[in-house]
XYZ file of C-alpha atoms in Angstrom:
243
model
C 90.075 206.471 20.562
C 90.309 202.347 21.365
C 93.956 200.429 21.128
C 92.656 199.571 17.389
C 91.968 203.014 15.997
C 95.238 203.668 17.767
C 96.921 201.271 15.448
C 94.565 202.140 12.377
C 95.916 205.630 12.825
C 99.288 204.434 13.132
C 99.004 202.393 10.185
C 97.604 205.403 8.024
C 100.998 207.504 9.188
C 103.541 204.909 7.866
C 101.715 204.364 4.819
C 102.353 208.253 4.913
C 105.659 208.277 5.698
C 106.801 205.037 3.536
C 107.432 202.267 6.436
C 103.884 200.733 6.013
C 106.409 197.373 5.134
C 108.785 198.136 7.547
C 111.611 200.126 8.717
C 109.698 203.021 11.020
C 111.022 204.782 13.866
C 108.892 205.992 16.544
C 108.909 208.330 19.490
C 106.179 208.313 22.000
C 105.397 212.085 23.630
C 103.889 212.366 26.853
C 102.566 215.520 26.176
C 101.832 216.976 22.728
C 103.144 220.134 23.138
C 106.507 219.184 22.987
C 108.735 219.808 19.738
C 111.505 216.988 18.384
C 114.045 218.784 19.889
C 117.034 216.778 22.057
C 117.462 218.321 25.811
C 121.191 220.086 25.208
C 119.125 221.935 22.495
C 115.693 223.366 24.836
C 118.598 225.007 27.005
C 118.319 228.539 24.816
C 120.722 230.391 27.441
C 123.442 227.805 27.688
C 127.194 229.042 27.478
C 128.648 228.401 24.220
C 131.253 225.846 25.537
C 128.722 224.195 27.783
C 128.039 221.264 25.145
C 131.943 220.499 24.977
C 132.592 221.119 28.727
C 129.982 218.737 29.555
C 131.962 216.135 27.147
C 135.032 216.773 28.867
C 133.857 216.470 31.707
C 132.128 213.752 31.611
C 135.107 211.498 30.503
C 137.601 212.740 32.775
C 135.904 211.841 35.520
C 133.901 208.847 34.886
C 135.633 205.568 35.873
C 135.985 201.542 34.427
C 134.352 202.607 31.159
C 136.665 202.115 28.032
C 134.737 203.537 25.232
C 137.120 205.896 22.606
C 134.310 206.916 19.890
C 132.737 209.878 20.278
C 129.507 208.634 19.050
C 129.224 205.866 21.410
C 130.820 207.975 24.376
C 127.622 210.615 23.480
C 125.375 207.813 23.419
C 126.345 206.454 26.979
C 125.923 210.202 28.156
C 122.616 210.465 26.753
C 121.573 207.301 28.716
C 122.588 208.572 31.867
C 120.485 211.535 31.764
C 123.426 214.391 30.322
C 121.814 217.225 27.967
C 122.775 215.905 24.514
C 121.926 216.604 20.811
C 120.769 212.988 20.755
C 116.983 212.583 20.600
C 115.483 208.866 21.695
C 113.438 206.841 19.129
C 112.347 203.049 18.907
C 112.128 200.655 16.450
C 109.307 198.872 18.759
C 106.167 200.921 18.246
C 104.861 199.381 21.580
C 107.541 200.983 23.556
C 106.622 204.361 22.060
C 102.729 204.103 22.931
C 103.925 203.131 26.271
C 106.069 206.401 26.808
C 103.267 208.695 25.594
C 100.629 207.359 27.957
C 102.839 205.921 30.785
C 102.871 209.566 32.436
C 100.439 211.765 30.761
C 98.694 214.014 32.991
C 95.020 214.849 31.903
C 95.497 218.232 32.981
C 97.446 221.650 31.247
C 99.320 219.697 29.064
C 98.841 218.603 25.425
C 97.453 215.582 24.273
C 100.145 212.809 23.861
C 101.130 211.670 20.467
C 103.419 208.985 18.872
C 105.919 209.984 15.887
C 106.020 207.944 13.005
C 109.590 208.856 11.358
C 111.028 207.277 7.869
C 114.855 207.373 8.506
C 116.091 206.730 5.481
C 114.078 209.300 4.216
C 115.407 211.293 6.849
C 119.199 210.583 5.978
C 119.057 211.349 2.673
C 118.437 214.918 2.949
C 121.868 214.791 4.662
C 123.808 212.743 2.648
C 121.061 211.983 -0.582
C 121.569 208.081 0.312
C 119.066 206.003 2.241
C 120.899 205.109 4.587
C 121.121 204.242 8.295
C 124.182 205.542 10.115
C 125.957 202.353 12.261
C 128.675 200.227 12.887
C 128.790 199.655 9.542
C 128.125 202.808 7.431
C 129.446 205.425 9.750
C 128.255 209.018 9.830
C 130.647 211.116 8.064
C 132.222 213.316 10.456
C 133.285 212.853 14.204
C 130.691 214.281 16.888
C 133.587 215.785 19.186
C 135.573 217.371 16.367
C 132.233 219.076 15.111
C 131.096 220.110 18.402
C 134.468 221.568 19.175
C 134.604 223.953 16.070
C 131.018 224.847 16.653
C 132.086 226.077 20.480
C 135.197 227.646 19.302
C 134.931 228.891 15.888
C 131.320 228.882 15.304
C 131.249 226.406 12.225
C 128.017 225.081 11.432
C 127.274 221.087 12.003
C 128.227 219.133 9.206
C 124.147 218.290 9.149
C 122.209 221.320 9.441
C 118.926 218.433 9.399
C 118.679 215.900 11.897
C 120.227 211.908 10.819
C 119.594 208.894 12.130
C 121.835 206.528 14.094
C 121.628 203.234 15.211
C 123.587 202.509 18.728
C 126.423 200.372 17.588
C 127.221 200.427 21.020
C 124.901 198.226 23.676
C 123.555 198.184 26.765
C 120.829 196.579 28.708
C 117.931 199.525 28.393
C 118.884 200.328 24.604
C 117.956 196.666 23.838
C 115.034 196.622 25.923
C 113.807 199.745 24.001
C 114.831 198.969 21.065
C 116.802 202.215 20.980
C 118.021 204.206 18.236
C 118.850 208.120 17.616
C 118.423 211.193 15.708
C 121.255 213.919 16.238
C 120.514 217.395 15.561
C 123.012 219.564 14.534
C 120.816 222.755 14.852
C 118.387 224.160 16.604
C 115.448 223.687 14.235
C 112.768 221.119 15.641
C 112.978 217.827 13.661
C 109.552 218.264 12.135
C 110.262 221.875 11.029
C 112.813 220.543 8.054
C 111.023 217.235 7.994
C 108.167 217.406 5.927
C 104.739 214.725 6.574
C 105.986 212.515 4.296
C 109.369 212.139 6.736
C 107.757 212.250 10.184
C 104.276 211.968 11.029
C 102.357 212.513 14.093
C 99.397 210.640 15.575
C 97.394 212.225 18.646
C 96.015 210.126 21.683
C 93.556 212.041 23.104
C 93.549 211.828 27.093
C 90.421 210.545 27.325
C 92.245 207.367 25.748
C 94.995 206.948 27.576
C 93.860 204.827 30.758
C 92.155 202.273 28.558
C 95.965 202.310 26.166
C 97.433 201.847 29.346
C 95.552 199.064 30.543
C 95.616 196.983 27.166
C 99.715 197.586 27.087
C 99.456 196.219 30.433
C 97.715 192.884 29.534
C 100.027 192.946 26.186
C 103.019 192.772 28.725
C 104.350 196.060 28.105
C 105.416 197.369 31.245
C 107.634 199.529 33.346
C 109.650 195.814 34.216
C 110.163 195.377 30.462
C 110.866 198.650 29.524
C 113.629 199.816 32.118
C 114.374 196.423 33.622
C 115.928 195.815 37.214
C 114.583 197.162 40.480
C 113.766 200.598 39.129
C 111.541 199.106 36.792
C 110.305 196.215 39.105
C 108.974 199.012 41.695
C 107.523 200.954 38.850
C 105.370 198.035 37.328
C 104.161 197.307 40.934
C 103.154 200.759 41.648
C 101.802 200.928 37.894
C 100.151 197.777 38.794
C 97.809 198.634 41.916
C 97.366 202.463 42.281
C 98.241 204.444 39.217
């Protein structure tokens, strides 16, 4: 497959999905086998109080961060790496290619892919608007309060489908990446209530993905761009001239 059948393929999945003029979220997958399912929800033997411990946690101890809504508190978790039922997406399709072929091993793993995702679609089988949850239109319950009487009481998630957020809360990686969210208030893989005309996926076979890399290379996509500072500086370098 060549960068332009990449896109043609691409292409054919939004006009699938409804975004062919806009308005698609995707999530590039390093390896193929992998559902849409956030990290908190791939631990199957965690401790029923783990998700709201974590929370606790979290904010207790952290220091010179003044952030009171739940949603944005979750979302600075997420970005620092804490199990969360936050899954990443992008608005910058770009970005996504670049995370399904930046570390894909040729070896016992699945092909990567890239998810094409209508969110609006996606909302309305939660709320029958379409609609993109933000700083604007809020999502219609609080994240703590839910996760609380799920740990305690066991009451269901108000959204028993994923729905998808925009950050209304910024910092420098989310705008580099474009970022956005789905949250997933069960266990159920995104694509198993989603149907193909929601979320589509697009395979890269690995015989692809050094010449993908290469051309996202010359396009100036690129560890440096995608995480910024050192981390990503020594990343492009070694990206550069030996992987």
């Amino acid at each position: 497959m060549s960068y332009n059948e990449l896109f043609a393929s691409i292409k054919d999945a939004q006009r699938r999905t409804g975004t062919e003029q806009g308005g698609a979220w995707y999530r590039g997958i390093s390896d193929g086998r992998h559902t849409l399912t956030p990290s908190l929800l791939r631990q199957r033997k965690r401790h029923a109080d783990a998700e709201i411990n974590m929370f606790a946690d979290f904010w207790t101890m952290i220091e010179g961060v003044d952030i009171k809504d739940s949603w944005e508190r979750l979302s600075l978790m997420q970005h620092y790496g804490v199990p969360t039922r936050l899954l990443d997406w992008t608005t910058d399709l770009n970005i996504a290619v670049y995370f399904a072929v930046a570390s894909a091993e040729r070896k016992r793993t699945g092909d990567p892919c890239i998810w094409v995702l209508n969110p609006y679609k996606l909302n309305e089988l939660h709320s029958g608007t379409r609609v993109i949850y933000d700083a604007v239109d809020r999502v219609d319950f609080d994240y703590y309060d839910a996760a609380r009487a799920f740990a305690r009481n066991g009451t269901p998630f108000p959204n028993d489908k994923a729905v998808a957020l925009r950050p209304t809360w910024s910092n420098a990686r989310i705008r580099l990446q474009s970022g956005c969210f789905t949250f997933h208030g069960s266990d159920d893989p995104l694509e198993a209530v989603a149907n193909t005309r929601i979320a589509k996926r697009v395979q890269i076979p690995h015989s692809s993905v050094h010449d993908i890399r290469e051309k996202l290379l010359r396009e100036g996509i690129h560890p440096l761009k995608v995480f910024g500072g050192v981390e990503g500086l020594a990343t492009y370098v070694r990206w550069s001239y030996l992987d």
